[in-house]
Backbone as JSON Lines, residues from 0, in Angstrom:
{"i":0,"aa":"X","n":[7.2,-16.27,-16.88],"ca":[7.32,-16.29,-15.28],"c":[5.8,-16.87,-14.86]}
{"i":1,"aa":"X","n":[6.02,-17.54,-13.82],"ca":[4.84,-17.87,-12.96],"c":[4.33,-16.85,-12.08]}
{"i":2,"aa":"X","n":[2.98,-16.95,-11.5],"ca":[2.65,-15.8,-10.51],"c":[3.3,-16.37,-9.26]}
{"i":3,"aa":"X","n":[3.39,-15.33,-8.46],"ca":[4.06,-15.44,-7.1],"c":[3.07,-16.01,-6.27]}
{"i":4,"aa":"X","n":[3.35,-16.75,-5.59],"ca":[2.64,-17.53,-4.44],"c":[3.22,-17.5,-3.06]}
{"i":5,"aa":"X","n":[2.68,-16.77,-2.27],"ca":[3.05,-16.48,-0.84],"c":[2.92,-14.98,-0.57]}
{"i":6,"aa":"X","n":[3.03,-14.69,0.65],"ca":[2.82,-13.13,0.93],"c":[3.68,-12.63,1.88]}
{"i":7,"aa":"X","n":[3.9,-11.41,2.13],"ca":[4.85,-11.08,3.16],"c":[4.7,-9.54,3.5]}
{"i":8,"aa":"X","n":[4.9,-9.08,4.73],"ca":[4.99,-7.67,4.94],"c":[6.28,-7.53,5.54]}
{"i":9,"aa":"X","n":[6.96,-6.36,5.29],"ca":[8.43,-6.1,5.46],"c":[8.46,-4.75,6.16]}
{"i":10,"aa":"X","n":[8.93,-4.66,7.33],"ca":[9.17,-3.14,7.88],"c":[10.45,-3.1,8.5]}
{"i":11,"aa":"X","n":[11.18,-1.89,8.49],"ca":[12.25,-1.51,9.06],"c":[11.96,-1.08,10.42]}
{"i":12,"aa":"X","n":[12.58,-1.74,11.4],"ca":[12.54,-1.26,12.84],"c":[13.74,-0.96,13.5]}
{"i":13,"aa":"X","n":[14.42,0.21,13.09],"ca":[15.72,0.54,13.77],"c":[16.77,-0.29,12.7]}
{"i":14,"aa":"X","n":[17.58,-0.88,13.59],"ca":[18.65,-1.81,12.98],"c":[18.1,-3.31,12.69]}
{"i":15,"aa":"X","n":[16.68,-3.4,12.6],"ca":[16.24,-4.86,12.25],"c":[15.01,-4.58,11.24]}
{"i":16,"aa":"X","n":[15.19,-5.55,10.25],"ca":[14.28,-5.73,9.27],"c":[13.15,-6.83,9.65]}
{"i":17,"aa":"X","n":[11.9,-6.43,9.93],"ca":[11.05,-7.47,10.47],"c":[10.2,-7.82,9.17]}
{"i":18,"aa":"X","n":[10.01,-9.25,9.03],"ca":[9.25,-9.79,7.99],"c":[8.2,-10.74,8.63]}
{"i":19,"aa":"X","n":[6.87,-10.67,7.96],"ca":[5.92,-11.4,8.28],"c":[5.92,-12.32,7.1]}
{"i":20,"aa":"X","n":[6.06,-13.65,7.16],"ca":[5.68,-14.28,5.82],"c":[4.78,-15.42,6.11]}
{"i":21,"aa":"X","n":[3.83,-15.38,4.97],"ca":[2.79,-16.11,4.59],"c":[3.01,-17.0,3.67]}
{"i":22,"aa":"X","n":[2.97,-18.32,3.88],"ca":[3.58,-19.36,2.97],"c":[2.34,-20.3,2.37]}
{"i":23,"aa":"X","n":[2.6,-21.0,1.56],"ca":[3.97,-21.49,0.97],"c":[4.21,-20.58,-0.06]}
{"i":24,"aa":"X","n":[5.77,-20.44,-0.21],"ca":[6.38,-19.4,-1.29],"c":[6.93,-20.15,-2.26]}
{"i":25,"aa":"X","n":[6.78,-19.63,-3.5],"ca":[7.67,-20.17,-4.62],"c":[8.77,-19.18,-5.08]}
{"i":26,"aa":"X","n":[9.49,-19.41,-6.14],"ca":[10.61,-18.69,-6.46],"c":[10.3,-17.27,-7.05]}
{"i":27,"aa":"X","n":[9.33,-17.04,-7.38],"ca":[8.71,-15.69,-7.77],"c":[8.31,-14.75,-6.67]}
{"i":28,"aa":"X","n":[8.0,-15.45,-5.48],"ca":[7.5,-14.71,-4.27],"c":[8.81,-14.22,-3.67]}
{"i":29,"aa":"X","n":[9.94,-15.29,-3.62],"ca":[10.99,-14.96,-3.12],"c":[11.77,-13.78,-3.85]}
{"i":30,"aa":"X","n":[11.63,-13.8,-5.05],"ca":[12.24,-12.47,-5.74],"c":[11.28,-11.09,-5.46]}
{"i":31,"aa":"X","n":[10.13,-11.13,-5.45],"ca":[9.3,-10.08,-4.97],"c":[9.72,-9.65,-3.53]}
{"i":32,"aa":"X","n":[9.99,-10.45,-2.68],"ca":[10.23,-10.4,-1.43],"c":[11.7,-9.58,-1.35]}
{"i":33,"aa":"X","n":[12.77,-10.46,-2.15],"ca":[14.02,-9.63,-2.05],"c":[14.19,-8.27,-2.41]}
{"i":34,"aa":"X","n":[13.33,-8.07,-3.59],"ca":[13.14,-6.52,-3.87],"c":[12.67,-5.58,-2.85]}
{"i":35,"aa":"X","n":[11.83,-6.02,-2.12],"ca":[11.1,-4.99,-1.31],"c":[12.14,-5.03,-0.09]}
{"i":36,"aa":"X","n":[12.65,-6.28,0.35],"ca":[13.56,-6.33,1.42],"c":[14.64,-5.36,1.13]}
{"i":37,"aa":"X","n":[15.31,-5.51,0.13],"ca":[16.57,-4.75,-0.28],"c":[16.32,-3.18,-0.14]}
{"i":38,"aa":"X","n":[15.04,-2.81,-0.79],"ca":[14.58,-1.34,-0.56],"c":[14.67,-0.79,1.07]}
{"i":39,"aa":"X","n":[13.87,-1.67,1.9],"ca":[13.96,-1.5,3.29],"c":[15.23,-1.53,3.91]}
{"i":40,"aa":"X","n":[16.2,-2.46,3.66],"ca":[17.37,-2.67,4.21],"c":[18.57,-1.8,3.55]}
{"i":41,"aa":"X","n":[18.48,-1.24,2.54],"ca":[19.57,-0.45,1.68],"c":[20.38,0.63,2.74]}
{"i":42,"aa":"X","n":[19.61,1.33,3.33],"ca":[20.1,2.23,4.19],"c":[21.03,1.87,5.38]}
{"i":43,"aa":"X","n":[20.94,0.28,5.57],"ca":[21.69,-0.19,6.67],"c":[22.89,-0.84,6.25]}
{"i":44,"aa":"X","n":[23.12,-0.87,4.9],"ca":[24.27,-1.42,4.18],"c":[25.61,-0.73,4.81]}
{"i":45,"aa":"X","n":[26.42,-1.75,5.07],"ca":[27.76,-1.04,5.62],"c":[27.7,-0.92,7.17]}
{"i":46,"aa":"X","n":[26.5,-1.24,7.78],"ca":[26.57,-1.24,9.27],"c":[26.2,-2.67,9.48]}
{"i":47,"aa":"X","n":[25.93,-2.91,10.95],"ca":[25.52,-4.36,11.22],"c":[24.01,-4.1,11.61]}
{"i":48,"aa":"X","n":[23.14,-5.35,10.85],"ca":[21.88,-5.28,11.05],"c":[21.21,-6.71,11.33]}
{"i":49,"aa":"X","n":[20.03,-6.71,11.66],"ca":[19.45,-8.01,12.1],"c":[18.06,-8.21,11.17]}
{"i":50,"aa":"X","n":[17.58,-9.23,11.33],"ca":[16.22,-9.51,10.8],"c":[15.5,-10.38,11.99]}
{"i":51,"aa":"X","n":[14.15,-10.1,11.78],"ca":[13.26,-10.94,12.71],"c":[12.13,-11.38,11.64]}
{"i":52,"aa":"X","n":[12.14,-12.77,11.58],"ca":[11.12,-13.41,10.46],"c":[10.01,-13.84,11.1]}
{"i":53,"aa":"X","n":[8.97,-13.54,11.12],"ca":[7.87,-14.46,11.61],"c":[6.98,-14.97,10.48]}
{"i":54,"aa":"X","n":[6.73,-16.57,10.68],"ca":[6.11,-17.24,9.78],"c":[4.82,-17.73,10.34]}
{"i":55,"aa":"X","n":[3.81,-17.73,9.21],"ca":[2.53,-17.96,9.4],"c":[1.87,-19.06,8.41]}
{"i":56,"aa":"X","n":[0.92,-19.78,9.01],"ca":[0.3,-20.76,8.05],"c":[1.25,-21.66,7.51]}
{"i":57,"aa":"X","n":[0.99,-22.23,6.36],"ca":[1.85,-23.27,5.63],"c":[3.11,-22.62,5.07]}
{"i":58,"aa":"X","n":[4.09,-22.21,6.23],"ca":[5.24,-21.48,5.96],"c":[6.27,-22.18,5.28]}
{"i":59,"aa":"X","n":[5.94,-22.8,3.91],"ca":[6.92,-23.9,3.43],"c":[7.57,-23.05,2.19]}
{"i":60,"aa":"X","n":[8.63,-23.65,1.7],"ca":[9.28,-23.11,0.46],"c":[9.42,-24.19,-0.58]}
{"i":61,"aa":"X","n":[8.97,-24.21,-1.72],"ca":[9.29,-25.07,-2.8],"c":[10.78,-25.02,-2.97]}
{"i":62,"aa":"X","n":[11.44,-26.13,-3.39],"ca":[12.75,-26.28,-3.45],"c":[13.57,-25.26,-3.98]}
{"i":63,"aa":"X","n":[12.92,-24.58,-5.29],"ca":[13.68,-23.57,-5.96],"c":[13.53,-22.24,-5.21]}
{"i":64,"aa":"X","n":[12.45,-22.16,-4.44],"ca":[12.38,-20.99,-3.62],"c":[13.39,-21.2,-2.29]}
{"i":65,"aa":"X","n":[13.44,-22.15,-1.87],"ca":[14.38,-22.35,-0.74],"c":[15.98,-22.06,-1.29]}
{"i":66,"aa":"X","n":[16.05,-22.57,-2.44],"ca":[17.63,-22.17,-2.95],"c":[17.92,-20.81,-3.1]}
{"i":67,"aa":"X","n":[16.77,-20.06,-3.76],"ca":[16.97,-18.67,-4.15],"c":[16.97,-18.06,-2.78]}
{"i":68,"aa":"X","n":[16.14,-18.17,-1.63],"ca":[16.25,-17.51,-0.65],"c":[17.7,-17.53,0.1]}
{"i":69,"aa":"X","n":[18.16,-18.84,0.14],"ca":[19.5,-19.0,0.7],"c":[20.51,-18.41,0.16]}
{"i":70,"aa":"X","n":[20.48,-18.27,-1.24],"ca":[21.42,-17.3,-2.22],"c":[21.48,-15.98,-1.83]}
{"i":71,"aa":"X","n":[20.17,-15.31,-1.81],"ca":[19.92,-13.96,-1.46],"c":[20.12,-13.69,-0.11]}
{"i":72,"aa":"X","n":[19.99,-14.43,0.91],"ca":[20.27,-14.27,2.33],"c":[21.89,-14.25,2.42]}
{"i":73,"aa":"X","n":[22.32,-15.14,1.87],"ca":[23.86,-15.22,1.81],"c":[24.49,-13.88,1.36]}
{"i":74,"aa":"X","n":[23.95,-13.3,0.36],"ca":[24.3,-12.0,-0.23],"c":[24.32,-10.98,0.55]}
{"i":75,"aa":"X","n":[23.34,-10.91,1.74],"ca":[23.25,-9.7,2.67],"c":[24.1,-9.76,3.8]}
{"i":76,"aa":"X","n":[24.83,-11.01,3.99],"ca":[25.94,-11.0,5.11],"c":[27.08,-10.04,4.98]}
{"i":77,"aa":"X","n":[27.61,-9.99,3.59],"ca":[28.86,-9.24,3.46],"c":[28.43,-7.69,3.6]}
{"i":78,"aa":"X","n":[26.92,-7.32,3.41],"ca":[26.53,-5.94,3.46],"c":[26.07,-5.47,4.9]}
{"i":79,"aa":"X","n":[26.19,-6.48,5.93],"ca":[26.1,-6.33,7.33],"c":[24.99,-7.1,8.0]}
{"i":80,"aa":"X","n":[24.26,-8.07,7.48],"ca":[23.46,-8.93,8.22],"c":[24.05,-9.81,8.9]}
{"i":81,"aa":"X","n":[23.93,-10.05,10.09],"ca":[24.78,-10.89,11.11],"c":[23.71,-11.77,12.03]}
{"i":82,"aa":"X","n":[22.83,-11.46,12.32],"ca":[21.64,-12.17,13.11],"c":[20.47,-12.29,12.62]}
{"i":83,"aa":"X","n":[19.69,-13.41,12.65],"ca":[18.4,-13.62,12.42],"c":[17.57,-14.4,13.4]}
{"i":84,"aa":"X","n":[16.35,-13.74,13.9],"ca":[15.69,-14.49,14.83],"c":[14.39,-14.87,14.12]}
{"i":85,"aa":"X","n":[14.15,-15.95,14.27],"ca":[13.22,-16.8,13.4],"c":[11.68,-17.01,14.52]}
{"i":86,"aa":"X","n":[10.79,-16.46,14.17],"ca":[9.73,-16.74,15.09],"c":[8.48,-17.71,14.5]}
{"i":87,"aa":"X","n":[8.63,-18.92,15.02],"ca":[7.8,-20.01,14.61],"c":[6.39,-19.99,15.11]}
{"i":88,"aa":"X","n":[5.9,-19.5,16.15],"ca":[4.75,-19.31,16.77],"c":[3.49,-19.69,16.07]}
{"i":89,"aa":"X","n":[3.36,-19.1,14.74],"ca":[2.03,-19.36,13.98],"c":[2.24,-20.29,12.81]}
{"i":90,"aa":"X","n":[3.19,-20.94,12.65],"ca":[3.4,-21.89,11.63],"c":[2.71,-23.15,11.77]}
{"i":91,"aa":"X","n":[1.99,-23.58,10.69],"ca":[1.15,-24.94,10.83],"c":[2.08,-26.0,10.45]}
{"i":92,"aa":"X","n":[3.34,-25.78,9.89],"ca":[4.19,-26.81,9.5],"c":[5.58,-26.62,10.27]}
{"i":93,"aa":"X","n":[5.47,-26.57,11.53],"ca":[6.6,-26.03,12.15],"c":[8.0,-26.86,11.88]}
{"i":94,"aa":"X","n":[7.84,-28.12,12.08],"ca":[8.9,-28.86,11.91],"c":[9.54,-29.06,10.5]}
{"i":95,"aa":"X","n":[8.81,-28.83,9.61],"ca":[9.27,-28.78,8.19],"c":[9.84,-27.59,7.89]}
{"i":96,"aa":"X","n":[9.02,-26.65,8.29],"ca":[9.61,-25.04,8.23],"c":[10.93,-24.83,8.73]}
{"i":97,"aa":"X","n":[10.88,-25.3,9.99],"ca":[12.34,-25.1,10.81],"c":[13.36,-25.89,10.13]}
{"i":98,"aa":"X","n":[13.25,-27.12,9.6],"ca":[14.36,-27.96,8.83],"c":[14.65,-27.1,7.75]}
{"i":99,"aa":"X","n":[13.75,-26.32,6.71],"ca":[13.96,-25.75,5.7],"c":[14.75,-24.55,5.9]}
{"i":100,"aa":"X","n":[14.5,-23.78,7.1],"ca":[15.04,-22.36,7.44],"c":[16.39,-22.68,7.95]}
{"i":101,"aa":"X","n":[16.65,-23.81,8.64],"ca":[18.17,-24.31,9.05],"c":[19.07,-24.37,7.65]}
{"i":102,"aa":"X","n":[18.37,-25.12,6.87],"ca":[19.12,-25.26,5.45],"c":[19.44,-23.97,4.97]}
{"i":103,"aa":"X","n":[18.49,-22.96,5.0],"ca":[18.68,-21.8,4.36],"c":[20.09,-20.82,5.02]}
{"i":104,"aa":"X","n":[19.95,-20.98,6.34],"ca":[21.04,-20.4,7.08],"c":[22.25,-21.15,7.43]}
{"i":105,"aa":"X","n":[22.4,-22.31,7.04],"ca":[23.57,-23.0,7.5],"c":[24.59,-22.5,6.72]}
{"i":106,"aa":"X","n":[25.76,-22.32,7.41],"ca":[27.23,-22.13,6.96],"c":[27.27,-20.77,6.04]}
{"i":107,"aa":"X","n":[26.38,-19.79,6.56],"ca":[26.5,-18.49,5.94],"c":[26.97,-17.39,6.87]}
{"i":108,"aa":"X","n":[27.43,-17.8,7.93],"ca":[27.79,-16.7,9.03],"c":[26.75,-15.81,9.42]}
{"i":109,"aa":"X","n":[25.72,-16.37,9.59],"ca":[24.67,-15.45,10.33],"c":[24.15,-16.18,11.5]}
{"i":110,"aa":"X","n":[24.17,-15.46,12.5],"ca":[23.74,-16.18,13.85],"c":[22.18,-16.2,13.92]}
{"i":111,"aa":"X","n":[21.51,-17.52,14.07],"ca":[20.16,-17.72,14.17],"c":[19.68,-18.13,15.48]}
{"i":112,"aa":"X","n":[18.49,-18.04,15.66],"ca":[17.67,-18.5,16.86],"c":[16.06,-18.86,16.43]}
{"i":113,"aa":"X","n":[15.57,-20.03,16.94],"ca":[14.28,-20.11,16.8],"c":[13.35,-19.86,17.98]}
{"i":114,"aa":"X","n":[12.56,-19.06,18.1],"ca":[11.63,-18.64,19.15],"c":[10.34,-18.74,18.77]}
{"i":115,"aa":"X","n":[9.23,-18.66,19.92],"ca":[7.96,-18.77,19.64],"c":[7.34,-17.54,19.48]}
{"i":116,"aa":"X","n":[7.88,-16.49,20.02],"ca":[7.22,-15.12,20.13],"c":[8.12,-13.81,19.58]}
{"i":117,"aa":"X","n":[7.38,-12.94,19.04],"ca":[8.44,-11.7,18.56],"c":[9.07,-11.13,19.89]}
{"i":118,"aa":"X","n":[8.5,-11.12,21.08],"ca":[9.09,-10.48,21.98],"c":[10.39,-11.22,22.58]}
{"i":119,"aa":"X","n":[10.49,-12.45,22.45],"ca":[11.77,-13.41,22.44],"c":[12.79,-12.85,21.5]}
{"i":120,"aa":"X","n":[12.38,-12.81,20.2],"ca":[13.24,-12.4,19.18],"c":[13.84,-10.83,19.53]}
{"i":121,"aa":"X","n":[12.89,-9.82,19.88],"ca":[13.46,-8.7,20.29],"c":[14.54,-8.52,21.41]}
{"i":122,"aa":"X","n":[14.18,-9.47,22.47],"ca":[15.23,-9.64,23.55],"c":[16.26,-9.99,23.23]}
{"i":123,"aa":"X","n":[16.42,-11.13,22.43],"ca":[17.65,-11.86,22.0],"c":[18.54,-10.85,21.1]}
{"i":124,"aa":"X","n":[17.91,-10.02,20.12],"ca":[18.58,-9.08,19.39],"c":[19.05,-8.02,20.27]}
{"i":125,"aa":"X","n":[18.24,-7.48,20.9],"ca":[18.62,-6.35,22.07],"c":[19.8,-6.59,22.87]}
{"i":126,"aa":"X","n":[19.95,-7.89,23.26],"ca":[21.0,-8.41,24.0],"c":[22.17,-8.3,23.27]}
{"i":127,"aa":"X","n":[22.03,-8.5,21.97],"ca":[23.19,-8.69,21.07],"c":[23.71,-7.26,20.51]}
{"i":128,"aa":"X","n":[22.88,-6.17,21.27],"ca":[23.41,-4.92,20.94],"c":[22.64,-4.2,19.72]}
{"i":129,"aa":"X","n":[21.59,-4.76,19.14],"ca":[20.72,-4.13,18.08],"c":[19.81,-3.08,18.77]}
{"i":130,"aa":"X","n":[19.59,-1.98,18.03],"ca":[18.61,-1.17,18.3],"c":[17.36,-1.39,17.56]}
{"i":131,"aa":"X","n":[16.34,-1.84,18.46],"ca":[15.07,-2.18,17.57],"c":[14.05,-1.12,18.06]}
{"i":132,"aa":"X","n":[13.3,-0.45,17.28],"ca":[12.36,0.49,17.49],"c":[10.95,-0.05,17.77]}
{"i":133,"aa":"X","n":[10.57,0.12,19.26],"ca":[9.32,-0.66,19.48],"c":[8.17,-0.12,18.88]}
{"i":134,"aa":"X","n":[8.1,1.1,18.8],"ca":[7.11,1.76,17.91],"c":[7.01,1.2,16.57]}
{"i":135,"aa":"X","n":[7.93,1.07,15.74],"ca":[8.02,0.3,14.53],"c":[7.51,-0.99,14.57]}
{"i":136,"aa":"X","n":[7.76,-1.76,15.48],"ca":[7.3,-3.25,15.8],"c":[5.78,-3.0,15.96]}
{"i":137,"aa":"X","n":[5.21,-2.2,16.77],"ca":[3.85,-1.97,16.97],"c":[3.22,-1.8,15.66]}
{"i":138,"aa":"X","n":[3.87,-0.91,14.99],"ca":[3.08,-0.53,13.59],"c":[3.06,-1.85,12.84]}
{"i":139,"aa":"X","n":[4.22,-2.65,12.71],"ca":[4.35,-3.73,11.96],"c":[3.29,-4.61,12.44]}
{"i":140,"aa":"X","n":[3.08,-5.04,13.61],"ca":[1.99,-5.86,14.26],"c":[0.64,-5.34,13.89]}
{"i":141,"aa":"X","n":[0.26,-4.08,13.76],"ca":[-0.88,-3.67,13.36],"c":[-1.14,-4.0,11.82]}
{"i":142,"aa":"X","n":[-0.06,-4.03,10.91],"ca":[-0.25,-4.1,9.74],"c":[-0.49,-5.8,9.44]}
{"i":143,"aa":"X","n":[0.06,-6.46,10.23],"ca":[-0.13,-8.02,10.27],"c":[-1.45,-8.44,10.67]}
{"i":144,"aa":"X","n":[-2.01,-7.51,11.81],"ca":[-3.44,-7.77,12.49],"c":[-4.33,-7.36,11.31]}
{"i":145,"aa":"X","n":[-4.19,-6.26,10.37],"ca":[-5.13,-6.17,9.45],"c":[-5.24,-7.07,8.22]}
{"i":146,"aa":"X","n":[-4.16,-8.0,8.18],"ca":[-4.12,-8.86,6.97],"c":[-5.13,-9.95,7.02]}
């Protein structure tokens, strides 16, 4: 197994799982992310929940990482994941990253939106009926700021 390339911070914020992703990511990083993500999301299984994904830096996926992320994301839909807001504000490779993420979420019955700021993501998901704990969002952003 190769070493994991890429980093992430995952926080549960009510019915949202919030991820800060620092790329580029390889398949090994996707596997580590999926393990931590699942641990945070397990208590939501059987309910409806959402994701907020914030990308930073060269937020790219090597081809096998993209395929692995798509497969793992698709597996979350039957467990209750229905909406994903992708915050592109800090990505240095926005066009390529957006194209990759569109492929990840294509045809897996998860509503997605691309926004520039986390506040836009929270607003969209709140309008969709999700309960997002602002205190936990603040704690998540503090962890990101310390990175």
